[in-house]
Coordinates of C-alpha atoms in Angstrom, one line a residue:
M17 CA 20.5 -7.7 13.1
N18 CA 19.6 -4.1 13.6
K19 CA 20.7 -3.3 10.0
W20 CA 18.3 -5.9 8.7
V21 CA 15.4 -4.6 10.8
S22 CA 16.2 -1.1 9.5
A23 CA 16.3 -2.4 5.9
A24 CA 12.9 -4.1 6.4
R25 CA 11.4 -0.6 7.0
L26 CA 8.9 -1.7 9.6
R27 CA 7.2 1.7 9.5
T28 CA 5.7 0.6 6.2
L29 CA 3.9 -2.4 7.7
P30 CA 0.8 -0.5 8.9
L31 CA 0.2 0.4 5.2
S32 CA 0.6 -3.2 4.0
I33 CA -2.0 -4.6 6.4
S34 CA -4.6 -1.8 5.8
G35 CA -6.1 -3.6 2.8
I36 CA -6.4 -6.9 4.7
I37 CA -8.2 -5.1 7.5
M38 CA -10.6 -3.4 5.2
G39 CA -11.4 -6.6 3.3
T40 CA -11.9 -8.5 6.6
W41 CA -14.3 -5.9 7.8
L42 CA -16.3 -6.1 4.6
A43 CA -16.5 -9.9 4.9
Y44 CA -17.4 -9.6 8.6
H45 CA -20.4 -7.4 7.8
Q46 CA -21.5 -10.2 5.5
N47 CA -21.2 -12.7 8.4
A48 CA -18.1 -14.3 7.0
F49 CA -14.9 -14.4 9.2
S50 CA -12.1 -16.8 10.1
L51 CA -9.3 -16.0 12.6
L52 CA -7.0 -18.5 10.8
L53 CA -7.5 -16.8 7.4
L54 CA -6.9 -13.4 9.0
F55 CA -3.6 -14.6 10.5
L56 CA -2.4 -16.2 7.3
A57 CA -3.5 -13.2 5.2
L58 CA -1.6 -10.8 7.5
L59 CA 1.5 -13.0 7.5
T60 CA 1.5 -13.1 3.7
T61 CA 1.1 -9.4 3.2
V62 CA 3.8 -8.6 5.8
L63 CA 6.2 -11.0 4.0
L64 CA 5.4 -9.4 0.7
Q65 CA 6.0 -5.9 2.2
V66 CA 9.4 -6.9 3.6
L67 CA 10.2 -8.5 0.3
S68 CA 9.3 -5.3 -1.6
N69 CA 11.4 -3.2 0.8
F70 CA 14.4 -5.4 0.4
A71 CA 14.0 -5.5 -3.3
N72 CA 13.6 -1.7 -3.4
D73 CA 16.8 -1.3 -1.3
Y74 CA 18.7 -3.7 -3.6
G75 CA 17.4 -2.2 -6.9
D76 CA 18.0 1.4 -6.0
G77 CA 21.3 0.6 -4.4
V78 CA 22.8 -1.1 -7.4
K79 CA 21.5 1.6 -9.7
G80 CA 23.0 4.3 -7.5
T81 CA 19.7 6.1 -7.0
D82 CA 20.1 6.1 -3.2
S83 CA 23.7 7.5 -3.3
H84 CA 22.5 10.9 -2.0
R85 CA 19.4 10.0 -0.3
T86 CA 17.1 12.3 1.7
G87 CA 15.7 10.8 4.9
E88 CA 16.5 7.3 6.2
K89 CA 19.6 5.7 4.6
R90 CA 19.3 2.5 2.7
A91 CA 21.4 -0.6 3.5
V92 CA 22.9 -1.4 0.2
A93 CA 23.7 2.2 -0.8
S94 CA 25.3 2.9 2.6
G95 CA 27.3 -0.3 2.5
E96 CA 25.8 -1.7 5.6
I97 CA 24.6 -4.7 3.7
S98 CA 26.3 -6.0 0.5
A99 CA 24.3 -6.2 -2.7
Q100 CA 24.8 -9.9 -2.8
K101 CA 23.5 -10.5 0.7
M102 CA 20.5 -8.3 0.0
K103 CA 19.8 -10.2 -3.2
S104 CA 19.9 -13.5 -1.2
A105 CA 17.4 -11.9 1.3
V106 CA 15.1 -11.0 -1.6
K107 CA 15.2 -14.6 -2.8
L108 CA 14.5 -15.9 0.7
F109 CA 11.5 -13.7 1.3
A110 CA 10.2 -14.4 -2.1
G111 CA 10.1 -18.1 -1.2
L112 CA 8.6 -17.4 2.2
A113 CA 5.9 -15.1 0.7
I114 CA 5.0 -17.7 -2.0
T115 CA 4.8 -20.5 0.6
S116 CA 2.6 -18.4 2.9
A117 CA 0.3 -17.4 0.0
V118 CA -0.1 -21.1 -1.1
V119 CA -1.0 -22.2 2.4
L120 CA -3.4 -19.3 2.8
L121 CA -5.2 -20.0 -0.5
A122 CA -5.2 -23.8 0.1
V123 CA -7.0 -23.2 3.5
A124 CA -9.4 -20.8 1.9
Y125 CA -10.3 -22.5 -1.4
L126 CA -9.4 -26.2 -1.3
P127 CA -11.0 -28.6 -2.0
T128 CA -14.2 -26.8 -2.8
H129 CA -13.0 -24.0 -5.1
P130 CA -10.1 -25.3 -7.2
I131 CA -10.5 -22.8 -10.0
T132 CA -10.5 -19.8 -7.7
F133 CA -7.4 -21.3 -6.0
A134 CA -5.6 -21.5 -9.3
I135 CA -6.6 -17.9 -10.2
Y136 CA -5.3 -16.6 -6.9
I137 CA -2.1 -18.6 -7.1
A138 CA -1.4 -16.7 -10.3
L139 CA -2.3 -13.4 -8.5
G140 CA 0.1 -14.4 -5.8
V141 CA 2.9 -15.0 -8.2
L142 CA 2.1 -11.6 -9.8
S143 CA 2.3 -10.0 -6.4
V144 CA 5.8 -11.4 -5.8
W145 CA 6.8 -10.2 -9.3
A146 CA 5.5 -6.7 -8.6
A147 CA 7.2 -6.6 -5.2
I148 CA 10.6 -7.4 -6.8
N149 CA 10.4 -5.5 -10.0
Y150 CA 9.5 -2.0 -8.6
T151 CA 13.2 -1.1 -8.8
V152 CA 15.0 -4.3 -9.8
G153 CA 16.0 -4.9 -13.4
K154 CA 16.4 -2.8 -16.5
K155 CA 12.7 -2.5 -17.0
A156 CA 11.8 -1.7 -13.4
Y157 CA 8.3 -0.1 -13.5
G158 CA 9.0 2.2 -10.6
Y159 CA 11.4 4.1 -12.9
R160 CA 8.7 4.5 -15.6
R161 CA 5.9 6.3 -13.7
L162 CA 4.0 3.1 -13.0
G163 CA 4.7 2.7 -9.3
D164 CA 1.5 4.6 -8.3
L165 CA -0.7 2.4 -10.5
F166 CA 0.8 -0.8 -9.1
V167 CA 0.5 0.4 -5.5
F168 CA -3.2 1.3 -6.2
L169 CA -4.0 -2.1 -7.7
F170 CA -2.1 -4.3 -5.2
F171 CA -2.6 -2.4 -2.0
G172 CA -6.2 -1.5 -3.0
W173 CA -8.0 -3.8 -5.3
V174 CA -6.0 -7.0 -4.8
A175 CA -5.6 -6.6 -1.0
V176 CA -9.2 -5.5 -0.1
I177 CA -11.2 -7.5 -2.6
G178 CA -8.9 -10.5 -2.4
S179 CA -9.0 -10.7 1.3
A180 CA -12.8 -10.2 1.4
M181 CA -13.2 -13.1 -1.0
L182 CA -11.1 -15.3 1.2
Y183 CA -14.0 -15.3 3.6
T184 CA -17.1 -14.9 1.4
K185 CA -15.9 -16.8 -1.7
Q186 CA -17.9 -14.2 -3.7
F187 CA -17.0 -11.0 -5.6
D188 CA -19.1 -8.0 -4.7
P189 CA -18.7 -5.1 -7.3
L190 CA -19.5 -2.5 -4.6
H191 CA -16.3 -3.5 -2.8
L192 CA -14.4 -1.8 -5.5
L193 CA -15.3 1.5 -3.8
P194 CA -13.6 0.9 -0.4
A195 CA -10.8 -1.0 -2.2
S196 CA -10.1 2.0 -4.3
A197 CA -10.2 4.2 -1.2
I198 CA -7.4 2.1 0.4
G199 CA -5.5 2.0 -2.9
L200 CA -5.6 5.8 -3.2
L201 CA -4.4 6.3 0.4
A202 CA -1.6 3.7 -0.1
T203 CA -0.6 5.7 -3.3
A204 CA -0.5 8.8 -1.2
V205 CA 2.2 7.3 1.0
L206 CA 4.2 6.4 -2.1
N207 CA 3.7 9.9 -3.5
L208 CA 5.0 11.4 -0.2
N209 CA 8.1 9.2 -0.5
N210 CA 8.5 10.2 -4.2
M211 CA 8.1 13.9 -3.4
R212 CA 10.8 13.6 -0.8
D213 CA 13.1 11.9 -3.3
I214 CA 12.5 14.2 -6.2
P215 CA 16.1 15.6 -6.3
Q216 CA 17.9 12.2 -6.2
D217 CA 15.4 10.5 -8.4
R218 CA 16.1 13.2 -11.1
R219 CA 19.8 12.5 -10.8
G220 CA 19.2 8.8 -10.9
N221 CA 16.8 9.0 -13.9
K222 CA 14.0 7.5 -11.8
M223 CA 11.0 9.0 -13.5
T224 CA 8.2 8.9 -10.9
I225 CA 4.9 10.9 -11.2
A226 CA 6.3 13.2 -8.5
V227 CA 9.4 13.9 -10.6
T228 CA 7.2 14.6 -13.6
L229 CA 4.9 16.9 -11.8
G230 CA 7.4 18.6 -9.5
L231 CA 6.8 19.4 -5.9
F232 CA 4.2 22.1 -6.4
Y233 CA 1.8 20.1 -8.6
S234 CA 2.5 16.8 -6.7
K235 CA 0.8 18.4 -3.7
F236 CA -2.4 18.9 -5.8
Y237 CA -2.1 15.2 -6.8
H238 CA -1.7 14.4 -3.2
F239 CA -4.9 16.3 -2.3
I240 CA -6.9 14.0 -4.7
L241 CA -5.2 10.8 -3.2
V242 CA -6.1 11.8 0.4
F243 CA -9.7 13.2 0.0
L244 CA -11.2 11.1 -2.9
P245 CA -11.3 8.0 -0.6
F246 CA -13.9 9.8 1.6
I247 CA -16.1 10.4 -1.4
L248 CA -15.8 6.7 -2.6
T249 CA -16.6 5.3 0.9
A250 CA -19.5 7.7 1.3
I251 CA -21.0 6.4 -2.0
Y252 CA -20.5 2.9 -0.7
S253 CA -22.3 3.7 2.6
Y254 CA -25.2 5.3 0.7
K255 CA -25.6 2.4 -1.7
S256 CA -25.4 -0.1 1.1
Y257 CA -27.4 1.6 3.9
G258 CA -29.1 4.6 2.4
W259 CA -29.0 7.7 4.6
Q260 CA -28.4 6.0 8.0
L261 CA -26.3 8.7 9.5
E262 CA -24.4 6.4 11.9
K263 CA -23.0 4.6 8.9
F264 CA -21.2 7.9 7.9
A265 CA -19.6 8.5 11.3
Y266 CA -16.1 7.7 9.9
L267 CA -16.2 11.0 8.1
I268 CA -14.9 12.5 11.4
L269 CA -11.6 11.3 10.0
L270 CA -11.8 14.3 7.6
I271 CA -10.5 16.4 10.5
P272 CA -7.1 14.7 10.9
A273 CA -6.9 14.3 7.1
I274 CA -7.2 18.1 6.7
I275 CA -4.6 18.7 9.4
I276 CA -2.2 16.2 7.9
Y277 CA -2.6 17.6 4.3
T278 CA -2.3 21.2 5.4
R279 CA 1.0 20.4 7.1
I280 CA 2.2 18.7 3.9
A281 CA 1.0 21.5 1.7
N282 CA 3.0 24.0 3.7
I283 CA 6.3 22.1 3.5
R284 CA 8.9 23.6 1.3
E285 CA 12.0 21.5 2.0
Y286 CA 12.1 17.9 0.6
A287 CA 13.7 16.4 3.7
E288 CA 10.8 17.6 5.9
L289 CA 8.4 15.3 4.0
D290 CA 10.2 12.2 5.5
A291 CA 8.5 12.7 8.9
E292 CA 5.1 12.7 7.3
L293 CA 5.5 9.2 5.8
K294 CA 4.8 7.4 9.0
I295 CA 1.9 9.6 9.9
Q296 CA 0.3 9.1 6.4
A297 CA 0.8 5.3 6.7
L298 CA -0.7 5.2 10.2
F299 CA -3.6 7.4 9.0
T300 CA -4.3 4.8 6.2
L301 CA -4.4 2.1 8.9
A302 CA -6.7 4.1 11.1
F303 CA -8.9 4.8 8.0
A304 CA -9.1 1.0 7.3
I305 CA -10.0 0.1 10.9
I306 CA -12.5 2.9 11.6
T307 CA -14.1 3.2 8.2
G308 CA -14.3 -0.6 7.8
Y309 CA -16.1 -0.9 11.1
F310 CA -18.9 1.4 9.9
L311 CA -19.1 0.1 6.4

């Protein structure tokens, strides 16, 4: 059982629920909230995250990308779980994620919003496809510098705006700002992972943005991913509340952001970046909770 828990990579779960929390806060400030919807949304996103982790383990394992891995070992590459068993687990969690998503959307949109229900069913299927095809298949997008874009879209726009609309049933264009903020921070976690894996990804022909930029320039890219979210949320605060200073109190998070980034910027060994992954994921969760409260 422990090997499956390890393969699920539970330390990534704070990242996966950050978008749901931000979207829920945005809806709450518009006097729209449902505890049942929150529970179902969190369940669905956790299932999708575990599905993505299993699929990533399987895809990189069968391609040999994880053969000389830095940081935590992967189940398929290490032989702890066979490729066939991991493939079966991917299918199981794909089914569970789809089922959970259908129930969530049915509770949120039926019978009053059937068209929105159909649109979000399509988005749910696309989310499952994205979770699986990051590393699985001959055209895995994670091997073609597209992982960052997909993480930004699904962890940011889809998670935040989608969850907010579960409650409000309306699209607010301003929500693109905090949604983009969460998407960028989620991408920062992926970038850290990819910076750590630059040596083995080069050997495995996995072309990530970090591999393309190299460690030095990836840190500049990381700077943008970490600090641009503060600008975006500040713009949202101004457009929503004007210069009410209490609505900008979350900017205190710039202090830990600077500390975290400074530590990353000074790292010279790839393996040392592994310890920063959990910290960056927890910072994203804290950002969603604290910033969402003030927005």
